[in-house]
Short mmCIF file of C-alpha atoms in Angstrom, two decimals:
data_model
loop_
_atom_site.label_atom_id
_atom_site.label_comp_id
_atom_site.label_asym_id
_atom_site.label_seq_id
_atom_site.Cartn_x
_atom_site.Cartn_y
_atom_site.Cartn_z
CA UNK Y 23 -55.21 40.66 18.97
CA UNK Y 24 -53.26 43.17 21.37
CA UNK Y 25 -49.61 42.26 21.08
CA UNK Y 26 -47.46 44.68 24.07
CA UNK Y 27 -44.41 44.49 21.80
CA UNK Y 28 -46.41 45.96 18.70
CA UNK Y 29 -47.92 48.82 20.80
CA UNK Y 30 -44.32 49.23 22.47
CA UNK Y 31 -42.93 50.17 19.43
CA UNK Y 32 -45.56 52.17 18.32
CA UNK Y 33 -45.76 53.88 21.81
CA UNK Y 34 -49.51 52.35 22.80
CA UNK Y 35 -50.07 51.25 26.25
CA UNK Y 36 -48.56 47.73 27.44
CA UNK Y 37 -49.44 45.82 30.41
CA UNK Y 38 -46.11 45.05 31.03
CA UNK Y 39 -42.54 45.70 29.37
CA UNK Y 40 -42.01 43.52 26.17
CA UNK Y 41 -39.13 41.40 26.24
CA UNK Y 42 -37.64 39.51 23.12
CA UNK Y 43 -33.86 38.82 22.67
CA UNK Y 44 -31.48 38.77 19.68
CA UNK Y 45 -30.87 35.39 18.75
CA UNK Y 46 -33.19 33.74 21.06
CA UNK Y 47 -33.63 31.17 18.70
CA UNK Y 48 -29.31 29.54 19.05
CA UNK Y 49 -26.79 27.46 20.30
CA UNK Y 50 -27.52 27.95 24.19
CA UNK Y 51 -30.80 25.77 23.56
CA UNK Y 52 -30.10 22.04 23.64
CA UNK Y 53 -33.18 21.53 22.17
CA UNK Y 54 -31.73 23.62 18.94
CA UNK Y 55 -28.24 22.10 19.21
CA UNK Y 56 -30.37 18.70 18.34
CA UNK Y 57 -32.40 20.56 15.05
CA UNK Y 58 -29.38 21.41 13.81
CA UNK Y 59 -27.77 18.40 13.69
CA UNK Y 60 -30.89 16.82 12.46
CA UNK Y 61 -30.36 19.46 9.22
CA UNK Y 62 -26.58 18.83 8.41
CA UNK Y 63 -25.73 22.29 8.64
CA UNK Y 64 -26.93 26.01 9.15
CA UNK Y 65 -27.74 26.66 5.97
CA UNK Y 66 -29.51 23.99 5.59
CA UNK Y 67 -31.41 24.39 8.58
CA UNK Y 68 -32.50 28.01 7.39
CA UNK Y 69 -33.20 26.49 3.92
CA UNK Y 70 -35.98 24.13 5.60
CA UNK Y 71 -38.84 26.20 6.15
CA UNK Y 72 -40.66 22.91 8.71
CA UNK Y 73 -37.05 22.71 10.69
CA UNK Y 74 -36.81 27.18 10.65
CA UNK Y 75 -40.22 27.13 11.72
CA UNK Y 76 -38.97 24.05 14.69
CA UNK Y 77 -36.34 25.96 16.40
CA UNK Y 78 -38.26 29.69 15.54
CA UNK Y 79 -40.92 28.54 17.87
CA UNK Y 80 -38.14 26.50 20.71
CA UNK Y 81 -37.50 29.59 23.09
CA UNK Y 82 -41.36 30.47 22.38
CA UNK Y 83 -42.12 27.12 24.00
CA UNK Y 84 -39.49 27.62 26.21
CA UNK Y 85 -39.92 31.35 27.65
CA UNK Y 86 -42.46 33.81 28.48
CA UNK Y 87 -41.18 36.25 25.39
CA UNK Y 88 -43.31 38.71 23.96
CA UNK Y 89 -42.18 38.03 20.63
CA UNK Y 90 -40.59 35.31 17.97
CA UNK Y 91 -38.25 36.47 15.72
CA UNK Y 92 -37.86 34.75 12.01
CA UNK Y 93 -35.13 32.45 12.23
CA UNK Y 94 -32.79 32.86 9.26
CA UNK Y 95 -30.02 34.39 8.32
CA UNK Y 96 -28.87 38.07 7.18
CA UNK Y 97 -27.02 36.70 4.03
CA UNK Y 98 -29.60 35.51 2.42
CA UNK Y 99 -30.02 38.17 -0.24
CA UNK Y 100 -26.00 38.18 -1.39
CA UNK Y 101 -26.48 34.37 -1.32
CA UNK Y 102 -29.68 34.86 -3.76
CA UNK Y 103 -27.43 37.18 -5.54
CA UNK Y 104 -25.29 34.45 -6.67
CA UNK Y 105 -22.08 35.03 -4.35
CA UNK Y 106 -22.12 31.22 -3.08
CA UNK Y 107 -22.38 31.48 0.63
CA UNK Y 108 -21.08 29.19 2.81
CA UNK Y 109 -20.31 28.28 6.59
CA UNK Y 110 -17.10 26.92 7.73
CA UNK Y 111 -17.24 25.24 11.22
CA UNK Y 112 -15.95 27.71 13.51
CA UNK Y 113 -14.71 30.12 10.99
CA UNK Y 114 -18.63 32.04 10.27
CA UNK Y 115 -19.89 32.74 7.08
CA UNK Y 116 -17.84 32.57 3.10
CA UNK Y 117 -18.51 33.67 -0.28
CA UNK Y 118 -17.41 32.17 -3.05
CA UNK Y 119 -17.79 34.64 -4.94
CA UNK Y 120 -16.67 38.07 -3.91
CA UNK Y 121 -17.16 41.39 -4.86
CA UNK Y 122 -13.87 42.42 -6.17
CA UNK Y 123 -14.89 44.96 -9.28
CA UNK Y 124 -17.35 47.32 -10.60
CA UNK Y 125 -18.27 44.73 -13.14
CA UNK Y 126 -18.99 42.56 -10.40
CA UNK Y 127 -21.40 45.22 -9.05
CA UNK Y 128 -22.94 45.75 -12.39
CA UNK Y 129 -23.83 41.83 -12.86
CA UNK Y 130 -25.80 41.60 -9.62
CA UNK Y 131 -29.21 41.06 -9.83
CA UNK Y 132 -31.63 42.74 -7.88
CA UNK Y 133 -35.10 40.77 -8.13
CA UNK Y 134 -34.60 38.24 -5.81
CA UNK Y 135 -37.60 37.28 -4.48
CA UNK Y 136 -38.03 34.07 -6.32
CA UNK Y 137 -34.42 32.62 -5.50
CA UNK Y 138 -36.16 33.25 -1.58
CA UNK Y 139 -38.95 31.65 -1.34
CA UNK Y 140 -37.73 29.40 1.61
CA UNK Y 141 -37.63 32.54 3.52
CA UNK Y 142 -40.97 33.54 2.70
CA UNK Y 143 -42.50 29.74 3.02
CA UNK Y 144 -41.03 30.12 6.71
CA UNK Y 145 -42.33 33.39 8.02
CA UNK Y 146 -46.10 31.66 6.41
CA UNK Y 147 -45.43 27.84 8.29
CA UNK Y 148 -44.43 30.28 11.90
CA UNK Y 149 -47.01 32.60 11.50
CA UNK Y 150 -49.48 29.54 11.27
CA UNK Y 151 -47.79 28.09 14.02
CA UNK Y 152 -47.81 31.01 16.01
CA UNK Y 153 -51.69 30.85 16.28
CA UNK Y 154 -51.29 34.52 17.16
CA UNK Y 155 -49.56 33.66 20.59
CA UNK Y 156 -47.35 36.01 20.17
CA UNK Y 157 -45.82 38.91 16.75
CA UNK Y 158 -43.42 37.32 14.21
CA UNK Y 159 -40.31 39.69 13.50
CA UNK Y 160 -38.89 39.62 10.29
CA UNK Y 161 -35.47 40.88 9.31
CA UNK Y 162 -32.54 41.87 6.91
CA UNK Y 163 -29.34 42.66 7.16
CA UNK Y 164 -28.39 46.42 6.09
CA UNK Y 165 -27.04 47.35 2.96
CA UNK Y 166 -23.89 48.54 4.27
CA UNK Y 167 -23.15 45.37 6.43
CA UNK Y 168 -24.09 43.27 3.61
CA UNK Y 169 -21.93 44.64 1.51
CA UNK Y 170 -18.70 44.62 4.13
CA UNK Y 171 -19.90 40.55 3.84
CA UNK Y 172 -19.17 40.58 0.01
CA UNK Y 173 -16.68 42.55 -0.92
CA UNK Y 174 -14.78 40.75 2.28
CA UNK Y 175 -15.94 37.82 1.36
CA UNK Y 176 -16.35 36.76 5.06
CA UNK Y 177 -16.46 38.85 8.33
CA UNK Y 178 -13.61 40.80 8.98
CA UNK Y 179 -11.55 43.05 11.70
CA UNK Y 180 -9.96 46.10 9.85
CA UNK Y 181 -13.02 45.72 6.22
CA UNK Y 182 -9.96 46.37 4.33
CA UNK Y 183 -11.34 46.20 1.08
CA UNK Y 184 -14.63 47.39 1.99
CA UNK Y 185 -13.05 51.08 3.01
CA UNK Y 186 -10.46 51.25 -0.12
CA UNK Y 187 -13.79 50.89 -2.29
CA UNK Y 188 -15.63 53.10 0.23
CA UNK Y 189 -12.56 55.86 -0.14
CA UNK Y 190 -11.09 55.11 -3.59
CA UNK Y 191 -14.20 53.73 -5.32
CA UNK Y 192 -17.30 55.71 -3.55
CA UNK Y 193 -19.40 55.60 -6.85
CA UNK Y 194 -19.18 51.55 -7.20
CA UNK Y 195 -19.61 51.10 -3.64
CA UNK Y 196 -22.97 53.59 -3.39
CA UNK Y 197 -23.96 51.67 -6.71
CA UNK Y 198 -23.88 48.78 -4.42
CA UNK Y 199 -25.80 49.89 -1.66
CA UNK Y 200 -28.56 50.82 -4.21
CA UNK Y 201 -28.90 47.29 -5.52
CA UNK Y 202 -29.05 46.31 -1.67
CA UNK Y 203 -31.38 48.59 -0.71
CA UNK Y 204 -33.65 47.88 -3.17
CA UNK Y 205 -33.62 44.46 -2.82
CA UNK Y 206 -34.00 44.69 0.79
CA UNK Y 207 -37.43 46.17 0.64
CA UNK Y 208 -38.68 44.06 -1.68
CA UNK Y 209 -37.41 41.47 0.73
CA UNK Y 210 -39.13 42.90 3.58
CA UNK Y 211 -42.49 43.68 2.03
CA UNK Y 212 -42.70 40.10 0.86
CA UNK Y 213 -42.02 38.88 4.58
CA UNK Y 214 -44.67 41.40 5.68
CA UNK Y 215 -46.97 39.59 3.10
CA UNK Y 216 -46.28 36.43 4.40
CA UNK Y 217 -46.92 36.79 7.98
CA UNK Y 218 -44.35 39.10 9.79
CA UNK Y 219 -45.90 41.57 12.33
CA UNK Y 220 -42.85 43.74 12.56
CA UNK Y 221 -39.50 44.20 11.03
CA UNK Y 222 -35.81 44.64 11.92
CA UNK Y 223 -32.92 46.10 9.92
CA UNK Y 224 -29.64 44.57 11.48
CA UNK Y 225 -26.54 47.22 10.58
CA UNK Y 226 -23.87 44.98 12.64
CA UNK Y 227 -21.14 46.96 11.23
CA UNK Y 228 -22.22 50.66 10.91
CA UNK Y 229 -20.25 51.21 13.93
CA UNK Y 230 -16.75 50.84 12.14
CA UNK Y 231 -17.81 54.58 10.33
CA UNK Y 232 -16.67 57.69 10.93
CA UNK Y 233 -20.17 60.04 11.17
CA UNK Y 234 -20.28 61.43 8.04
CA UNK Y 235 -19.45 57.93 5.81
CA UNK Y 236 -22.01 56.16 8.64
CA UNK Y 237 -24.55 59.20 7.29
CA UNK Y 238 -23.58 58.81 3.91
CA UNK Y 239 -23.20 54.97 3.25
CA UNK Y 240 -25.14 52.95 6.06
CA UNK Y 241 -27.99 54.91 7.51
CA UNK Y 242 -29.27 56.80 4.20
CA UNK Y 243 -29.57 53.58 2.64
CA UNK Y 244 -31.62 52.15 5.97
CA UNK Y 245 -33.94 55.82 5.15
CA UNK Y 246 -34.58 54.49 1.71
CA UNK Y 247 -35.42 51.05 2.85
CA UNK Y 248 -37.61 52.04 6.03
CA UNK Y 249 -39.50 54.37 3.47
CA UNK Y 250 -40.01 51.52 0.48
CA UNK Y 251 -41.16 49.62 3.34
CA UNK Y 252 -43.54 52.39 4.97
CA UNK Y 253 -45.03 53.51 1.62
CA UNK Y 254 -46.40 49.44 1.03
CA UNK Y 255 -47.21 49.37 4.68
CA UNK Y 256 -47.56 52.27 6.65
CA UNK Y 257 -48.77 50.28 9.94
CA UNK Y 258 -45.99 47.69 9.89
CA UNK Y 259 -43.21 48.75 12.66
CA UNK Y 260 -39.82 48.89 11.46
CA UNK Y 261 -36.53 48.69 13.91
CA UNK Y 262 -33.20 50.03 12.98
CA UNK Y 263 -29.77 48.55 15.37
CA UNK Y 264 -26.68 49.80 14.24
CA UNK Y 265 -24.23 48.21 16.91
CA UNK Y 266 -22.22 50.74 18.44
CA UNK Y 267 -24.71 53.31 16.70
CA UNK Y 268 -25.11 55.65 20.21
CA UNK Y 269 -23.19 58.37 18.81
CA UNK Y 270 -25.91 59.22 15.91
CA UNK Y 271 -29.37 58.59 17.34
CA UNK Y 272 -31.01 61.16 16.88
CA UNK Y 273 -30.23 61.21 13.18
CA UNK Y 274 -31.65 57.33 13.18
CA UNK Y 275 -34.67 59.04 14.91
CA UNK Y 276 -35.07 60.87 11.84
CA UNK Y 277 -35.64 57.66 8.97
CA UNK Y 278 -39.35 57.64 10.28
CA UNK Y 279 -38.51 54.17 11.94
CA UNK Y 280 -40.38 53.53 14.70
CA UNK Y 281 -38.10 51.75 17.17
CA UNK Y 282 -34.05 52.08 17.44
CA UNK Y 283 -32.19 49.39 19.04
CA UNK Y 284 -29.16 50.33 21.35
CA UNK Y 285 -26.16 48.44 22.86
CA UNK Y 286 -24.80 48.42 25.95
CA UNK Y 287 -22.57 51.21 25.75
CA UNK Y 288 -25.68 53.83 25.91
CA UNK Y 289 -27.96 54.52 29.11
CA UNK Y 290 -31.48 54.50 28.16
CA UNK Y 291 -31.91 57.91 30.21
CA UNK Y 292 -29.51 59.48 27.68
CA UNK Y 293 -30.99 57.67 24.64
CA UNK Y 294 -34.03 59.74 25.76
CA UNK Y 295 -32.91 62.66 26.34
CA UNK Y 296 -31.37 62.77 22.76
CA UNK Y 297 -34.53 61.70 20.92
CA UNK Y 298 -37.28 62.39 23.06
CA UNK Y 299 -40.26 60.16 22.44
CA UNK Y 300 -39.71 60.44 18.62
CA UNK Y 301 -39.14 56.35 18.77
CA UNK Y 302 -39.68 53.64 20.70
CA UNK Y 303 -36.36 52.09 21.85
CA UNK Y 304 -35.11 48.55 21.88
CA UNK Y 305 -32.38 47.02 24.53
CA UNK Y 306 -30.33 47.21 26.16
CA UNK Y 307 -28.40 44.81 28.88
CA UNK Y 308 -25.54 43.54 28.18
CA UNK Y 309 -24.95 40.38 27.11
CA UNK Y 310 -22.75 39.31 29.37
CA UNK Y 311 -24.58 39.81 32.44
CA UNK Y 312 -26.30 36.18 31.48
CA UNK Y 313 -22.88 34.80 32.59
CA UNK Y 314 -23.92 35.90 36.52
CA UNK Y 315 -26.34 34.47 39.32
CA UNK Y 316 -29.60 35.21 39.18
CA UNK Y 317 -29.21 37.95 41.98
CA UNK Y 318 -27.12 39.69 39.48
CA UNK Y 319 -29.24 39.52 36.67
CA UNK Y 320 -32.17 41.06 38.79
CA UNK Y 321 -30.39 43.51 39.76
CA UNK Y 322 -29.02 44.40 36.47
CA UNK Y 323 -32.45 44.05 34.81
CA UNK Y 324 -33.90 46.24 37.34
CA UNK Y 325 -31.28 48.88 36.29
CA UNK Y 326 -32.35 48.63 33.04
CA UNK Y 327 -35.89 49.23 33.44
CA UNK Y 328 -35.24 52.11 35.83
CA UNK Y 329 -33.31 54.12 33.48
CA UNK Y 330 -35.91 54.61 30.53
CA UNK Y 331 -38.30 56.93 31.29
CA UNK Y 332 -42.13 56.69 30.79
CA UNK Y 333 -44.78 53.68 30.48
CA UNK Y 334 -44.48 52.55 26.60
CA UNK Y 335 -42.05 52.97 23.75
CA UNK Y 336 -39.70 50.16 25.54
CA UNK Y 337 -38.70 47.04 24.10
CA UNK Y 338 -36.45 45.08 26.91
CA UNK Y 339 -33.32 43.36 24.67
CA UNK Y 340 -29.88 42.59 24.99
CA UNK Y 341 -27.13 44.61 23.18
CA UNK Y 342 -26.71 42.13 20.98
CA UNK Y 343 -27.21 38.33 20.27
CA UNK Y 344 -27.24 36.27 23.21
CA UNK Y 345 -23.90 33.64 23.78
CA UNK Y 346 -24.65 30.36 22.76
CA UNK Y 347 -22.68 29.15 26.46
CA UNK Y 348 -25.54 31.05 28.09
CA UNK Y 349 -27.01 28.86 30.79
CA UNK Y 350 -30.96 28.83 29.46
CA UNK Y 351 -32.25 28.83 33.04
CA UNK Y 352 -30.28 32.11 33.61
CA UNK Y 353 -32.78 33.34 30.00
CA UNK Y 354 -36.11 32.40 32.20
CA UNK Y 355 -34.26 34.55 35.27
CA UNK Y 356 -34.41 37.23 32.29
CA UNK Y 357 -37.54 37.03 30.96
CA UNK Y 358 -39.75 36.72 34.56
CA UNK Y 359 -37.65 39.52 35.91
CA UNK Y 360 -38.43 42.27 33.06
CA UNK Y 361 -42.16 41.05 33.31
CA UNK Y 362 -42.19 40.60 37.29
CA UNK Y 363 -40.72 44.41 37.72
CA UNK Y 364 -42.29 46.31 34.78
CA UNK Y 365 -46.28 45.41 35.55
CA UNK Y 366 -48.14 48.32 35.25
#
């Protein structure tokens, strides 16, 4: 089957623009709101591959998207590593355990696959589900904003301890990233074998680097992990978004991915004009613009489209994840608009 978001991102012809959005799958959707309470908690609800599957396929039902997107979590693997993840209401994501030494490094393990097969069991029950309506995205978090997440040991404004290791410990922290890295494809390729169509790396916090240490300790590690996937499965798209990641695109370009992601903060035209038609590219509108009338959102859509350049290698997005106060009628504005405007 013909999927317009696969041959988007690998720069085939599409009937129309391909329009999926980051976390699709949330809190704006009553219908979610109601699964979630059903499960106790998040984690639980990502832990239950029949209830991941439920709300995976709710804006699917929902919308006229071009694509579902796994629903999980990007703390998975340090959770499988042992670090004890938890979620506080209203306070985001814990560990138990942090990262506070190189011995602490040393002890993680790295084959994880087996403490995540309720990842795995989900991407197989959507996939089913699916019925080949529409691709099933897969996902991990990157290395480097994994790690931020345990040596934190929850989110964080200045990654305090993350940078002293990053500055004062670069060996322990790059010994780190390895163990990531290579768990992360390993990850990946087993999602791939269950089901997923595509995948995504998520680097939420690669924009908090200076160039070089973004070079050095965030994107090279996304290189090794979009190559360990690539080598297994050399037709599988991969997406890199590094959030606030405009300023080194074209060296993103360069990992062999096939589509980049870009926020808000970046005109498509420009993204363009830095990497050519090297890669397909994913996004952008901001977020925010969900908050406004439907008028607006046209409008703002059709800016959007009118920027990039060409007739495939788009993938319409948000920035980021949509705002779980988002009004989900002003999501169906969204989704007809990119398809009403962008037929070919």
């Amino acid at each position: 089957m013909s999927f317009d978001y696969i041959n988007a991102l690998l720069k085939k012809a599409t009937k129309r623009t391909p329009i999926w959005v980051m976390r699709q799958a949330g809190r704006y959707l009553p219908e979610y709101r109601a699964t979630r309470k059903q499960a106790g908690d998040f984690l639980s609800l990502c832990k239950n591959p029949e209830l991941a599957c439920e709300v995976t396929l709710q804006p699917i039902d929902r919308f006229d998207l071009d694509a579902a997107i796994l629903f999980s979590d990007i703390l998975t693997i340090p959770d499988a590593m042992g670090l004890g993840l938890y979620f506080s209401e209203g306070e985001g994501p814990k560990f138990k355990n942090p990262i506070k030494s190189l011995q602490d490094i040393k002890k993680l393990p790295t084959n994880l696959n087996n403490n995540l097969t309720y990842v795995f069991d989900s991407v197989s029950t959507i996939k089913k589900a699916l019925n080949n309506s529409v691709p099933l995205i897969g996902f991990s978090g990157s290395p480097w904003t994994l790690a931020t997440y345990m040596i934190e040991g929850s989110s964080s404004k200045t990654f305090a301890n993350t940078k002293k290791m990053l500055f004062n410990q670069p060996k322990s922290l790059h010994l780190l990233l390895d163990k990531l890295a290579h768990s992360v494809i390993a990850y990946l390729n087993q999602q791939i074998l269950s089901g997923a169509d595509s995948v995504m790396i998520f680097d939420t916090w690669g924009g908090v680097l200076s160039k070089q240490n973004y070079l050095d300790f965030s994107l090279d590690y996304m290189a090794k992990i979009v190559k360990g996937v690539k080598v297994q499965y050399p037709n599988i798209p991969v997406t890199l978004f590094s959030k606030n990641g405009g300023k080194h695109l074209t060296y993103i370009a360069d990992t062999g991915c096939d589509g980049i992601g870009v926020d808000w903060t970046v005109e498509l035209s420009q993204v363009q004009q830095q990497i050519g038609d090297k890669v397909a590219i994913q996004g952008n509108l901001d977020p925010a613009v969900l908050y406004a009338s439907p008028e607006v959102i046209e409008r703002e859509v059709k800016k959007v489209l009118s920027q990039f350049k060409g007739d495939t290698g788009h993938v319409f997005n948000l920035g980021h994840g949509i705002t779980p106060d988002v009004d989900p009628e002003n999501m169906k504005v969204l989704v007809d608009c990119v398809h009403a405007f962008s037929k070919r």
